[in-house]
Every structure is written in structure tokens, then in C-alpha cells.
């Protein structure tokens, strides 16, 4: 398995940890709206997906760089 996939998975896991800590522990203050209507639900879900996706993309880029560096050395 390439490093890109491994790093993307680990980035997504870090993103999930950030989302859960924001939601349950509220270390950075209240960042999610109350689940009262469709607009608030969409905002909360979009924020969660964005956080997880951003962390996964960063991990993918780091893994791609690692694959490129290992390929160049060989």
C-alpha cells in the first residue's frame, strides 16, 4: 500500500478526533450550532466533513511527497 493512502487515512483519523473534541469537549468554544433546523444541521455536517476532508487531503499530500522522495532515492 502506498504512503499516500496511509497518510490520508491517518489524516482523516486526526480530523475525526478534532471533530469529536470540538463537539463534545468544546475546547475551542462552541463551534457547532444547535441541531434545531435543516440549516443548522447542514452547517454542522458540512463543518464536520470539511474538517475531516482537509486533514485527509493534507495527509495525502504529505504521503505523496514521501512516495516521491522514496522513488527518487531508489
Backbone as CSV, one residue per row, in Angstrom:
resi,resn,N_x,N_y,N_z,CA_x,CA_y,CA_z,C_x,C_y,C_z
1,UNK,0.854,-1.178,0.000,0.000,0.000,0.000,0.901,1.243,0.000
2,UNK,0.505,2.227,-0.772,1.337,3.425,-0.874,1.202,4.285,0.383
3,UNK,2.184,5.118,0.559,2.183,6.016,1.715,1.059,7.045,1.614
4,UNK,0.642,7.367,0.381,-0.421,8.355,0.209,-1.695,7.911,0.912
5,UNK,-2.063,6.667,0.724,-3.293,6.150,1.325,-3.154,6.075,2.847
6,UNK,-2.013,5.621,3.317,-1.804,5.522,4.760,-1.853,6.899,5.425
7,UNK,-1.178,7.870,4.824,-1.174,9.213,5.387,-2.554,9.859,5.305
8,UNK,-3.279,9.610,4.216,-4.634,10.160,4.096,-5.554,9.560,5.159
9,UNK,-5.427,8.258,5.402,-6.220,7.611,6.445,-5.896,8.188,7.821
10,UNK,-4.608,8.341,8.096,-4.214,8.895,9.389,-4.670,10.340,9.536
11,UNK,-4.618,11.104,8.452,-5.119,12.470,8.484,-6.611,12.515,8.760
12,UNK,-7.356,11.596,8.144,-8.799,11.535,8.394,-9.083,11.162,9.846
13,UNK,-8.303,10.260,10.396,-8.475,9.896,11.805,-8.191,11.077,12.724
14,UNK,-7.173,11.849,12.405,-6.886,13.054,13.187,-8.036,14.042,13.056
15,UNK,-8.588,14.166,11.849,-9.741,15.033,11.642,-10.944,14.598,12.467
16,UNK,-11.172,13.301,12.566,-12.283,12.785,13.375,-12.062,13.125,14.847
17,UNK,-10.826,12.997,15.312,-10.521,13.339,16.704,-10.774,14.830,16.959
18,UNK,-10.395,15.672,16.009,-10.631,17.110,16.154,-12.127,17.413,16.201
19,UNK,-12.895,16.778,15.317,-14.343,16.995,15.296,-14.973,16.551,16.610
20,UNK,-14.603,15.382,17.082,-15.188,14.880,18.330,-14.798,15.736,19.525
21,UNK,-13.556,16.204,19.544,-13.158,17.061,20.665,-13.860,18.410,20.598
22,UNK,-14.058,18.938,19.388,-14.810,20.188,19.254,-16.259,20.011,19.681
23,UNK,-16.828,18.884,19.292,-18.254,18.675,19.558,-18.529,18.377,21.039
24,UNK,-17.754,17.478,21.613,-18.051,17.044,22.973,-17.351,17.869,24.050
25,UNK,-16.100,18.234,23.818,-15.337,18.924,24.854,-15.367,20.439,24.703
26,UNK,-15.611,20.921,23.510,-15.702,22.345,23.197,-14.486,23.114,23.706
27,UNK,-13.293,22.597,23.408,-12.060,23.237,23.829,-11.873,24.596,23.167
28,UNK,-12.323,24.735,21.935,-12.171,25.998,21.222,-13.449,26.837,21.282
29,UNK,-14.291,26.559,22.246,-15.561,27.269,22.347,-16.634,26.528,21.559
30,UNK,-17.829,27.063,21.574,-18.937,26.418,20.873,-18.824,26.706,19.385
31,UNK,-18.480,25.690,18.618,-18.289,25.882,17.185,-19.411,25.273,16.349
32,UNK,-20.312,24.528,16.977,-21.430,23.924,16.258,-22.739,24.554,16.719
33,UNK,-23.670,24.659,15.785,-24.979,25.214,16.086,-25.858,24.144,16.723
34,UNK,-26.930,24.568,17.369,-27.897,23.609,17.919,-28.584,22.893,16.755
35,UNK,-28.900,21.629,16.942,-29.490,20.816,15.880,-31.001,21.061,15.838
36,UNK,-31.409,22.265,15.487,-32.825,22.621,15.548,-33.524,22.627,14.206
37,UNK,-32.832,22.962,13.145,-33.477,23.005,11.831,-32.501,22.510,10.762
38,UNK,-32.976,22.458,9.525,-32.178,21.908,8.433,-30.945,22.756,8.148
39,UNK,-31.058,24.060,8.304,-29.913,24.937,8.036,-28.792,24.682,9.041
40,UNK,-29.132,24.536,10.301,-28.126,24.255,11.326,-27.528,22.863,11.127
41,UNK,-28.366,21.898,10.768,-27.871,20.544,10.516,-26.874,20.533,9.365
42,UNK,-27.222,21.217,8.278,-26.335,21.267,7.121,-25.025,21.965,7.463
43,UNK,-25.108,23.020,8.242,-23.898,23.739,8.649,-22.997,22.836,9.496
44,UNK,-23.564,22.150,10.458,-22.776,21.274,11.333,-22.147,20.124,10.549
45,UNK,-22.927,19.480,9.696,-22.408,18.349,8.918,-21.342,18.815,7.938
46,UNK,-21.565,19.953,7.301,-20.562,20.495,6.391,-19.272,20.841,7.094
47,UNK,-19.379,21.393,8.292,-18.185,21.724,9.065,-17.432,20.459,9.462
48,UNK,-18.152,19.419,9.839,-17.506,18.159,10.212,-16.806,17.521,9.015
49,UNK,-17.496,17.452,7.877,-16.914,16.851,6.676,-15.723,17.668,6.191
50,UNK,-15.834,18.990,6.271,-14.729,19.841,5.850,-13.490,19.654,6.696
51,UNK,-13.670,19.525,8.004,-12.529,19.328,8.900,-11.845,17.994,8.630
52,UNK,-12.641,16.943,8.499,-12.081,15.617,8.235,-11.434,15.575,6.854
53,UNK,-12.097,16.147,5.859,-11.562,16.151,4.497,-10.277,16.945,4.373
54,UNK,-10.209,18.097,5.031,-8.998,18.914,4.979,-7.818,18.166,5.585
55,UNK,-8.038,17.517,6.716,-6.956,16.749,7.345,-6.528,15.581,6.457
56,UNK,-7.484,14.929,5.796,-7.157,13.813,4.902,-6.372,14.302,3.685
57,UNK,-6.734,15.454,3.145,-6.018,15.993,1.985,-4.587,16.363,2.363
58,UNK,-4.405,16.979,3.522,-3.055,17.303,3.979,-2.226,16.024,4.126
59,UNK,-2.824,14.988,4.714,-2.130,13.708,4.843,-1.788,13.097,3.497
60,UNK,-2.701,13.197,2.533,-2.456,12.666,1.190,-1.275,13.375,0.531
61,UNK,-1.214,14.685,0.661,-0.121,15.449,0.060,1.222,15.076,0.705
62,UNK,1.231,14.939,2.018,2.465,14.541,2.704,2.879,13.134,2.275
63,UNK,1.913,12.224,2.157,2.217,10.871,1.698,2.721,10.843,0.260
64,UNK,2.153,11.686,-0.594,2.616,11.761,-1.981,4.053,12.264,-2.032
65,UNK,4.374,13.252,-1.215,5.745,13.744,-1.158,6.689,12.654,-0.667
66,UNK,6.248,11.887,0.318,7.066,10.792,0.843,7.282,9.722,-0.232
67,UNK,6.227,9.368,-0.977,6.371,8.401,-2.074,7.344,8.920,-3.130
68,UNK,7.221,10.200,-3.468,8.091,10.794,-4.478,9.546,10.777,-4.010
69,UNK,9.759,11.096,-2.747,11.121,11.123,-2.213,11.721,9.725,-2.196
70,UNK,10.944,8.707,-1.817,11.442,7.331,-1.793,11.698,6.808,-3.209
71,UNK,10.850,7.195,-4.160,11.019,6.759,-5.538,12.280,7.381,-6.153
72,UNK,12.526,8.644,-5.795,13.681,9.355,-6.326,14.980,8.768,-5.777
73,UNK,14.955,8.328,-4.512,16.155,7.769,-3.884,16.484,6.377,-4.426
74,UNK,15.501,5.666,-4.906,15.740,4.283,-5.371,16.273,4.205,-6.760
